[in-house]
Each structure stands twice: as C-alpha cells, then as structure tokens.
mmCIF file of C-alpha atoms in Angstrom:
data_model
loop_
_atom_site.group_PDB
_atom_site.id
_atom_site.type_symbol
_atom_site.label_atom_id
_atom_site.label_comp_id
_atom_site.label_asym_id
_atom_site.label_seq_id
_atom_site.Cartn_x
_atom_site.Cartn_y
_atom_site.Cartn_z
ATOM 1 C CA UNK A 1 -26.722 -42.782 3.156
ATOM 2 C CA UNK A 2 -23.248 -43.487 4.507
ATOM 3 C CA UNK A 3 -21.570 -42.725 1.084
ATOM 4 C CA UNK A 4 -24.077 -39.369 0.720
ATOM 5 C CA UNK A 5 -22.532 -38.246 4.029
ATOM 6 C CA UNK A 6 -18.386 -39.360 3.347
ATOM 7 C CA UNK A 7 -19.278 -37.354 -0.295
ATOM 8 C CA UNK A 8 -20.176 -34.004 1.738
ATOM 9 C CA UNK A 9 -17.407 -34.641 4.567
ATOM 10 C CA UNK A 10 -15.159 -34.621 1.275
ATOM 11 C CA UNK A 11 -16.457 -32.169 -0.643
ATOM 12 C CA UNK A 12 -16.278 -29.470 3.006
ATOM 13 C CA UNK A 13 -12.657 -30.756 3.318
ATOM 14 C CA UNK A 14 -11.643 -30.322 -0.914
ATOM 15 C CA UNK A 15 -13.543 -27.055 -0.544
ATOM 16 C CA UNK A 16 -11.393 -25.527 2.924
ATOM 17 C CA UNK A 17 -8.142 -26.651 0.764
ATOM 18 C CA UNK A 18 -8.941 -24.312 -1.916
ATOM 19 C CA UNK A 19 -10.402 -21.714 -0.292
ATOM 20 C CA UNK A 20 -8.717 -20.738 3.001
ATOM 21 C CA UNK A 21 -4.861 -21.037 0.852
ATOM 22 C CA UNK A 22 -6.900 -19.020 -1.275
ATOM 23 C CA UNK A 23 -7.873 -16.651 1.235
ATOM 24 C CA UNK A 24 -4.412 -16.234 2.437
ATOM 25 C CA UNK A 25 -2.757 -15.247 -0.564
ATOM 26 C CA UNK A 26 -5.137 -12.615 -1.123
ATOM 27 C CA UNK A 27 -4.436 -10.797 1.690
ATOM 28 C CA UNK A 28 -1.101 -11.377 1.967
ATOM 29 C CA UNK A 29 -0.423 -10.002 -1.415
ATOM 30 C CA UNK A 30 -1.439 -6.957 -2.894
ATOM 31 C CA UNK A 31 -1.237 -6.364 -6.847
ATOM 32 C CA UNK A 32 -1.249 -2.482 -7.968
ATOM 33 C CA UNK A 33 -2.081 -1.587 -11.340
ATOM 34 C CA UNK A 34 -0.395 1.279 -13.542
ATOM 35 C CA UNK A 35 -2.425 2.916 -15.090
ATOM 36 C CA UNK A 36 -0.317 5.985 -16.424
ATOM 37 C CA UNK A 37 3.099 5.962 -17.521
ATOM 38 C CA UNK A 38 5.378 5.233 -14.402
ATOM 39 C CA UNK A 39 8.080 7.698 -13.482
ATOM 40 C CA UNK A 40 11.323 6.088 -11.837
ATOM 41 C CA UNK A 41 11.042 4.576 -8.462
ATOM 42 C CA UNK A 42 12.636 6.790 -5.555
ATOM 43 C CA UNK A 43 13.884 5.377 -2.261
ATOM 44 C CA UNK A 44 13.353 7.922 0.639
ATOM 45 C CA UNK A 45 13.481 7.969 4.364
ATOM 46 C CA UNK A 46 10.583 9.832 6.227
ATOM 47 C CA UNK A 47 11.492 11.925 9.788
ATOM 48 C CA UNK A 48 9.389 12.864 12.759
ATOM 49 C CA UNK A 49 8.353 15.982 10.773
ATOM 50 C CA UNK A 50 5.835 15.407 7.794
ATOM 51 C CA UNK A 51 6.462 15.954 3.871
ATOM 52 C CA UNK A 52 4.916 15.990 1.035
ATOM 53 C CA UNK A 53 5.537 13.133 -1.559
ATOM 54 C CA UNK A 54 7.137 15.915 -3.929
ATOM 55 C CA UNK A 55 9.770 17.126 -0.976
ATOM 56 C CA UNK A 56 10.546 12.920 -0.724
ATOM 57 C CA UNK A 57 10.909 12.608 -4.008
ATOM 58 C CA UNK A 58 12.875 15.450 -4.815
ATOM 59 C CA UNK A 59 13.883 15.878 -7.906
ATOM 60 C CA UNK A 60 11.780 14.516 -10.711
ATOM 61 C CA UNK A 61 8.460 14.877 -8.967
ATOM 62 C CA UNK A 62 7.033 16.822 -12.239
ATOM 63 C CA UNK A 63 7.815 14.388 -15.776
ATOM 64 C CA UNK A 64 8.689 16.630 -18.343
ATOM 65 C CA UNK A 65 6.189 19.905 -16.670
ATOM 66 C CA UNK A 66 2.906 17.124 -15.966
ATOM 67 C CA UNK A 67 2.137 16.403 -12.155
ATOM 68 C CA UNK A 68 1.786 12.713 -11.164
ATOM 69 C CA UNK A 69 -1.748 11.538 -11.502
ATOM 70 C CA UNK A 70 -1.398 8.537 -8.916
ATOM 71 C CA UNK A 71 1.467 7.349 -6.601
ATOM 72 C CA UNK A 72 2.655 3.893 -5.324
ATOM 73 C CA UNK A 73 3.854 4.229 -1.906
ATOM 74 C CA UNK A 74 5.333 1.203 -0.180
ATOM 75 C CA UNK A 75 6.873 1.618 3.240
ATOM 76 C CA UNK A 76 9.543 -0.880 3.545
ATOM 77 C CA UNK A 77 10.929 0.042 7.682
ATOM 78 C CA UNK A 78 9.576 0.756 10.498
ATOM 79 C CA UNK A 79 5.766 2.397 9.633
ATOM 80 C CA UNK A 80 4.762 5.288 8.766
ATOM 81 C CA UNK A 81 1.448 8.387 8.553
ATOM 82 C CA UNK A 82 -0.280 9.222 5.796
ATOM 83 C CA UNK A 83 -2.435 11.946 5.314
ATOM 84 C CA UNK A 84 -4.884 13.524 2.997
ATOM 85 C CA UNK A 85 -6.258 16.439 1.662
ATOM 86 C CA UNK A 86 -4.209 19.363 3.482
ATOM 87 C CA UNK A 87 -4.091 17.385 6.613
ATOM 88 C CA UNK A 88 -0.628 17.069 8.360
ATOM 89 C CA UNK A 89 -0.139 13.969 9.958
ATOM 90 C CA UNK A 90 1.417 13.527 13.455
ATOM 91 C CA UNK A 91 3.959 11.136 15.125
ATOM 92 C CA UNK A 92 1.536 8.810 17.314
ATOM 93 C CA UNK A 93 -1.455 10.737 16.026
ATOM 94 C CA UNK A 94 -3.663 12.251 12.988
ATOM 95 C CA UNK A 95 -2.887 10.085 9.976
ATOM 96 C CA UNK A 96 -3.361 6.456 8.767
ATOM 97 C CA UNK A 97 -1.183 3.791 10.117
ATOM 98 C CA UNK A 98 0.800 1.611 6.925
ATOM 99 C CA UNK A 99 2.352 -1.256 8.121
ATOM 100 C CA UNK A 100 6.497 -2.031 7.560
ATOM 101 C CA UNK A 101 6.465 -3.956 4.176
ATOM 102 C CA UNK A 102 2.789 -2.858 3.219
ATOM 103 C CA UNK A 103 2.061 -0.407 0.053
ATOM 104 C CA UNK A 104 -0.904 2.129 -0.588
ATOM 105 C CA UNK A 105 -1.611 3.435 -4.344
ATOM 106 C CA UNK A 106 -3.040 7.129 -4.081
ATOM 107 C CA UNK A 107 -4.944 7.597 -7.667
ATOM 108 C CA UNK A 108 -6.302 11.135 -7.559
ATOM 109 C CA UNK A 109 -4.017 13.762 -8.948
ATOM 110 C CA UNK A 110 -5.395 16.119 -6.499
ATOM 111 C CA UNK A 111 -4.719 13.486 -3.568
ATOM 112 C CA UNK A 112 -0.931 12.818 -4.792
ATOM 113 C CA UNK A 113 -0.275 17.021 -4.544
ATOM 114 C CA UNK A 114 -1.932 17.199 -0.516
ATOM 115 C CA UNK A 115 -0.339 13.840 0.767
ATOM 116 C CA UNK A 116 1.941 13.945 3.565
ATOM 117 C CA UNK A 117 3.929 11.069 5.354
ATOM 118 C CA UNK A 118 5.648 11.155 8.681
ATOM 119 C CA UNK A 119 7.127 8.557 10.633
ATOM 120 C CA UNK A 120 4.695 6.624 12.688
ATOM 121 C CA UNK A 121 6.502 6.344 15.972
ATOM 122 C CA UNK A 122 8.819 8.908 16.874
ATOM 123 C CA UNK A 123 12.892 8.060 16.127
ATOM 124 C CA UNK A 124 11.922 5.331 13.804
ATOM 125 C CA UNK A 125 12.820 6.682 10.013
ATOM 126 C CA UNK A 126 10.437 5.076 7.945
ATOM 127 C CA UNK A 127 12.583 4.239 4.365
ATOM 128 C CA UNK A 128 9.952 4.075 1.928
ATOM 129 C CA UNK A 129 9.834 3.947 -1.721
ATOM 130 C CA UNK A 130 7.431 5.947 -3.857
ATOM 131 C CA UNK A 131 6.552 5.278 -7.565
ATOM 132 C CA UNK A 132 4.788 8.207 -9.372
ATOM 133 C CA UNK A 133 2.454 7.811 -12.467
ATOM 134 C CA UNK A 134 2.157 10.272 -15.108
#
C-alpha cells in the first residue's frame, strides 16, 4: 500500500516537471507560420495618430503589383493599437492592446488592407517591425 501511494506521489511530481515547464514555454513563445512568400522585413515607428500597415511600410507594400495576403506584426517598444476592418484605433482607447516584445500575424488579405496601428499610450512611439506575405 505504502509503495502504491510513494508510486502516485512520484508519478504527480514527474508529471508537474513536464508539464508546467511545458506550459511555460508555450506561452512564452509564439511560433508564426509563412504561409506565402515573405516580403522583406520593415522596421517602423508608430505615432499618436493611426496608419495603415501600407503608410508604415512605405515603400514595397505591393510585391511586384500583388497585395500582401497576411502580415507579421511584432511590436518591439513601448505597445501599441491595432485595429480592424475600417476601424481607427485611438491612443488609450478603441483598438487591441499588443504588448512591448509580443507579435500578432493578420492572415486575411482583406484584414492586412483595413489594419491600423497607433501608439498605445500617448508620447510613447511604438518601433515595430512588420513582415508582409505575398
């Protein structure tokens, strides 16, 4: 009985040292497929007043005449707004929140052409760094 019960207090403990580490690095870490072929990477540094991802990437936006068909958008200071679907975002207000150092992959065509990024808190320039796939 004795060894039954060390076997389970050992198989709870083997099972909490695989699984919470485990747990961790998933959500700590965040792996983005490409699926298209991926443009060049452009750094760019968002302002209180929202833009689109073409006007922060600038030139190149449009590979050889084809529109991206997903964007990788990781904000690397401060945090900034996103925005969706004709929506402007607002400093302090409409938009979702990303975290300094976290990334978002938009994968609609449609979504890539109406997103819009703006700094999260006002003053604070958001560099972030956008990867388009065509």
């Amino acid at each position: 009985m004795k060894r039954r019960i060390a076997m389970k207090k050992w198989l709870v403990v083997a099972i909490g040292l695989v699984v919470i580490p485990a747990m961790v690095f998933a959500a700590s870490n965040s792996v983005f497929s490409i699926m298209g072929d991926a443009g060049g990477t452009v750094r760019g540094t968002l302002t209180d007043t929202a833009r689109t991802i073409d006007n922060v990437v600038g030139t190149g936006y449009d590979k050889g005449g084809n529109h991206p068909i997903a964007a990788l958008i990781t904000v690397e200071t401060f945090g900034a707004r996103i925005a969706f679907g004709g929506v402007t975002p607002t400093v302090g207000g409409v938009g979702h929140v990303i975290a300094a150092g976290s990334s978002i992959r938009v994968s609609s065509p449609t979504m890539v052409g109406s997103t819009k990024l703006v700094n999260a808190v006002a003053g604070d320039n958001s560099v972030v760094q956008i990867t388009l796939e065509y």
